[in-house]
XYZ file of C-alpha atoms in Angstrom:
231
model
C 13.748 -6.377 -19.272
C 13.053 -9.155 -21.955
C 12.250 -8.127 -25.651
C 8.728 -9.475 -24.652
C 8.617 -7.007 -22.233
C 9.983 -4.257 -23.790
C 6.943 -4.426 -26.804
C 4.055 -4.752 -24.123
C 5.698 -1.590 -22.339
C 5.311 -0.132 -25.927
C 2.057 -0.639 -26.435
C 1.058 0.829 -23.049
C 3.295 4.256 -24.249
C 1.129 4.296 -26.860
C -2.028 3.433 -25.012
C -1.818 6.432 -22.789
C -1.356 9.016 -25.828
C -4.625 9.931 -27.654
C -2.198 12.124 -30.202
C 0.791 11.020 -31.681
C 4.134 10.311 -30.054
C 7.339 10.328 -31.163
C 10.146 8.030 -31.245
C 12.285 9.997 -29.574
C 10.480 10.898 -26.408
C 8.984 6.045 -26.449
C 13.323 5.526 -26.896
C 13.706 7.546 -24.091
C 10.979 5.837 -21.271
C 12.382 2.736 -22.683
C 15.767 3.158 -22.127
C 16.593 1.843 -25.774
C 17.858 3.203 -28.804
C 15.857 4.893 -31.769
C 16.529 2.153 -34.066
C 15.571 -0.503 -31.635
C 12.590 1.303 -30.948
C 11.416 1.499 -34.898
C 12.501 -2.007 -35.343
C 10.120 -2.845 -32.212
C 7.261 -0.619 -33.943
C 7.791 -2.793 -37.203
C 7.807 -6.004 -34.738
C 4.191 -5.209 -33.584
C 2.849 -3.781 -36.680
C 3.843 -6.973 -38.488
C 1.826 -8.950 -35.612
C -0.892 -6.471 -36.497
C -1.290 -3.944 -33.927
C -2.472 -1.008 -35.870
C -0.097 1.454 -35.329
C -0.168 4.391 -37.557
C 2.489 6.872 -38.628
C 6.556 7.357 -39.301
C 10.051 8.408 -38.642
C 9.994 11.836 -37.519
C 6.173 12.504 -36.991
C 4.924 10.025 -34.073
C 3.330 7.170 -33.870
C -0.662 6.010 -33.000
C -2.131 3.247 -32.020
C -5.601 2.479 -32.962
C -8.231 1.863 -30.210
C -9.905 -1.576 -30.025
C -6.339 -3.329 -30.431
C -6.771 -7.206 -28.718
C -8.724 -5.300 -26.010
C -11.707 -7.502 -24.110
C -14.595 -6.546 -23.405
C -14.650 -4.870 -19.407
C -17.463 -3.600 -17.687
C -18.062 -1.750 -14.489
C -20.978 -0.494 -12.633
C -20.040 3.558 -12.596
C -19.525 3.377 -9.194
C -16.640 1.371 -9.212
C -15.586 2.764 -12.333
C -14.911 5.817 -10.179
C -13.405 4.366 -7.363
C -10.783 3.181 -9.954
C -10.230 6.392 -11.557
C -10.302 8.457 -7.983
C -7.983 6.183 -6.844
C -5.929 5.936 -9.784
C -5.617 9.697 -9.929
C -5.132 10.271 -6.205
C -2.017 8.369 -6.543
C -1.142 10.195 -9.592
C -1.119 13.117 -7.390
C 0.257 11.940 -4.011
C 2.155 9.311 -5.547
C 6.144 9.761 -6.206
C 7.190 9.532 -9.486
C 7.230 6.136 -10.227
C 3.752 5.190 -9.146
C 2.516 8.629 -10.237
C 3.480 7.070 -13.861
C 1.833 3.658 -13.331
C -1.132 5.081 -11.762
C -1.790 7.035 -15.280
C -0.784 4.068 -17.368
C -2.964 1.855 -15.463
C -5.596 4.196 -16.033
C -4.722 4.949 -20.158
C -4.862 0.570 -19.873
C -8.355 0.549 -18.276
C -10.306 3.641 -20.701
C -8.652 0.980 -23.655
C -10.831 -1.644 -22.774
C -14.296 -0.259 -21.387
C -16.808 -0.002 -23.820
C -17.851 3.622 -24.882
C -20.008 4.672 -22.969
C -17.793 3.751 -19.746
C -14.611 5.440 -20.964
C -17.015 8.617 -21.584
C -17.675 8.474 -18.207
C -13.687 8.090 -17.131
C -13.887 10.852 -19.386
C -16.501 13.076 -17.857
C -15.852 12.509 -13.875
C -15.927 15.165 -12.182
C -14.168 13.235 -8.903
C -11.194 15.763 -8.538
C -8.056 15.333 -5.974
C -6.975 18.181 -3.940
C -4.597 19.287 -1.395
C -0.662 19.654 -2.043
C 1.230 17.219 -3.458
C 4.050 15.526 -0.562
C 7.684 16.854 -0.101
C 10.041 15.564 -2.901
C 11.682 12.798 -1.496
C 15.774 12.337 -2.116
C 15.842 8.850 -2.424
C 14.434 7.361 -5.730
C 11.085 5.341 -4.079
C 11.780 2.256 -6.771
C 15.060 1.480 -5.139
C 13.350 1.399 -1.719
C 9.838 -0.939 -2.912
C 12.794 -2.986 -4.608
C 14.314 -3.596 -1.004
C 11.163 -4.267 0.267
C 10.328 -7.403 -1.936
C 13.531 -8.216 -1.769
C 13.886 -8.223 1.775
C 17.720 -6.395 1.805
C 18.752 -4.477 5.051
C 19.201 -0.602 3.480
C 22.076 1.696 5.535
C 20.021 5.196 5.560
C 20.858 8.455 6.711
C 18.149 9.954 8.405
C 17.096 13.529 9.205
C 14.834 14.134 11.709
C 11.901 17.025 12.077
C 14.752 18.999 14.516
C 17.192 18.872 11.632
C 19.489 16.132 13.609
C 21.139 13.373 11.187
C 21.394 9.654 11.746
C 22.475 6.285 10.190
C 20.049 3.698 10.651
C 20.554 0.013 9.317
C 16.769 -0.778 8.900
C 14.485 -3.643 7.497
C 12.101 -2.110 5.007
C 8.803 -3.494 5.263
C 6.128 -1.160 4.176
C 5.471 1.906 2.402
C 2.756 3.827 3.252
C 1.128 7.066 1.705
C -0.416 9.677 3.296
C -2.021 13.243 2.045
C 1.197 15.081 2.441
C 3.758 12.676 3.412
C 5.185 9.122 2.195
C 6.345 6.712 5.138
C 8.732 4.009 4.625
C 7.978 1.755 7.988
C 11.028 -0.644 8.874
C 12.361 -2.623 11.812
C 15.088 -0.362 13.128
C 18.403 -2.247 14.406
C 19.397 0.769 16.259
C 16.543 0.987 17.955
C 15.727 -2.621 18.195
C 11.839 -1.841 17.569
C 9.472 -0.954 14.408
C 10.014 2.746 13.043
C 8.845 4.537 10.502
C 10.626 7.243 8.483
C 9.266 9.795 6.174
C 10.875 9.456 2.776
C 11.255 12.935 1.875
C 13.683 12.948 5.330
C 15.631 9.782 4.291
C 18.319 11.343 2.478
C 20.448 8.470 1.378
C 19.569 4.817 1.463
C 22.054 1.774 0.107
C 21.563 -1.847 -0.033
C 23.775 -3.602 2.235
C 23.836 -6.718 0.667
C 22.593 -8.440 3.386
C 18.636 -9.750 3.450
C 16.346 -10.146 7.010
C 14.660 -12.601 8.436
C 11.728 -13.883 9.058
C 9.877 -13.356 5.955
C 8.627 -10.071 5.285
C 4.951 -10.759 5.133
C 5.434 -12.163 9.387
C 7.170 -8.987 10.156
C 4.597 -6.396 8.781
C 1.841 -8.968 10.606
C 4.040 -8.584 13.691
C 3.542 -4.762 13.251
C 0.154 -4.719 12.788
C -0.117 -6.418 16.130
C 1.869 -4.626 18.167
C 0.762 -0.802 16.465
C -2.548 -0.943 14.783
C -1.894 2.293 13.287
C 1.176 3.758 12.316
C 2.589 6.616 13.932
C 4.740 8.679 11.394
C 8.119 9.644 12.039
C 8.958 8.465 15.814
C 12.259 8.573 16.001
């Protein structure tokens, strides 16, 4: 992560907290140390973000900071914030934590009287969240863009075990369940494997061809629909 980086990440920490945050818990997300993280708050103070507050109490950051001007007819405002907050729900961990960052980034810059209705919504998500998964889902949407063969070992709904070398294509999220889809080499056809089943998954090293984009087209054609978990 460049430096760059690293003080736009900052600004969304502080972004999604109304009350102030300490240093300790914005070094932590970051992955940085406390003094890099106070010499970062200096960095964008001194480019005048108004941040408010000190060493040992938390910090704030001032609403209307470089923020345009975004509107949205409430119906779409919605959409983004049911959306936003199914994921936040359904979603694993990682895109449970974007999902509410995206939304602390889009209450920032609607006017007033849209982020009072963010505020007020009464669009609620139900239901259970899915099955933890084992495998951390970052490593597996990093394989996917990357296009690198992953060695799993899957367990199916009888309890069996198996290794799979697959070619991750897809994730796709259901109401109780979070599908990695893949073209199986064991198999030598399209499967798709529930993540909280996949209990170990390692890069081989190796990438696929052809290009990812032709092989989730090549699904679409040949399945229309995904069928979870036919293996």
């Amino acid at each position: 992560m460049t430096r760059s980086e690293r003080l736009l990440q900052l600004l969304d920490i502080l972004r999604r907290h109304r009350h102030p945050v300490t240093g300790v818990a914005m070094a932590q997300e970051l992955g940085i140390s406390l003094r890099t993280l106070y010499r970062d708050i200096a960095s964008l103070q001194g480019q005048g973000a108004p941040i408010e507050g000190e060493a040992g109490l938390g910090y704030v950051l001032r609403e209307g900071f470089l923020l345009p001007p975004l509107t949205f007819p409430v119906e779409e405002l919605e959409a983004l914030v049911m959306g936003a907050r199914w994921l936040a729900t359904k979603g694993d961990e990682d895109m449970a934590r974007a999902a509410e960052s995206a939304l602390a980034r889009l209450r920032a810059v609607v006017p007033p009287a849209l982020r009072t209705e963010m505020d007020l919504t009464t669009l609620v998500v139900g239901g259970p969240r899915p099955a933890p998964d084992q495998v951390r889902s970052d490593a597996l949407r990093q394989a996917i863009r990357q296009q690198q063969k992953l060695r799993i070992t899957y367990r199916t709904g009888e309890g069996a075990l198996s290794e799979r070398v697959i070619w991750p294509v897809a994730l796709a999220f259901f109401d109780q369940s979070r599908v990695l889809l893949g073209w199986c080499e064991l198999r030598g056809d399209f499967r798709s494997f529930r993540t909280d089943r996949i209990m170990a998954a390692t890069a081989t090293g190796a990438t696929y061809r052809p290009p990812r984009k032709k092989l989730f087209d090549d699904w679409r054609r040949a399945h229309g629909l995904m069928a979870a978990d036919r293996n």
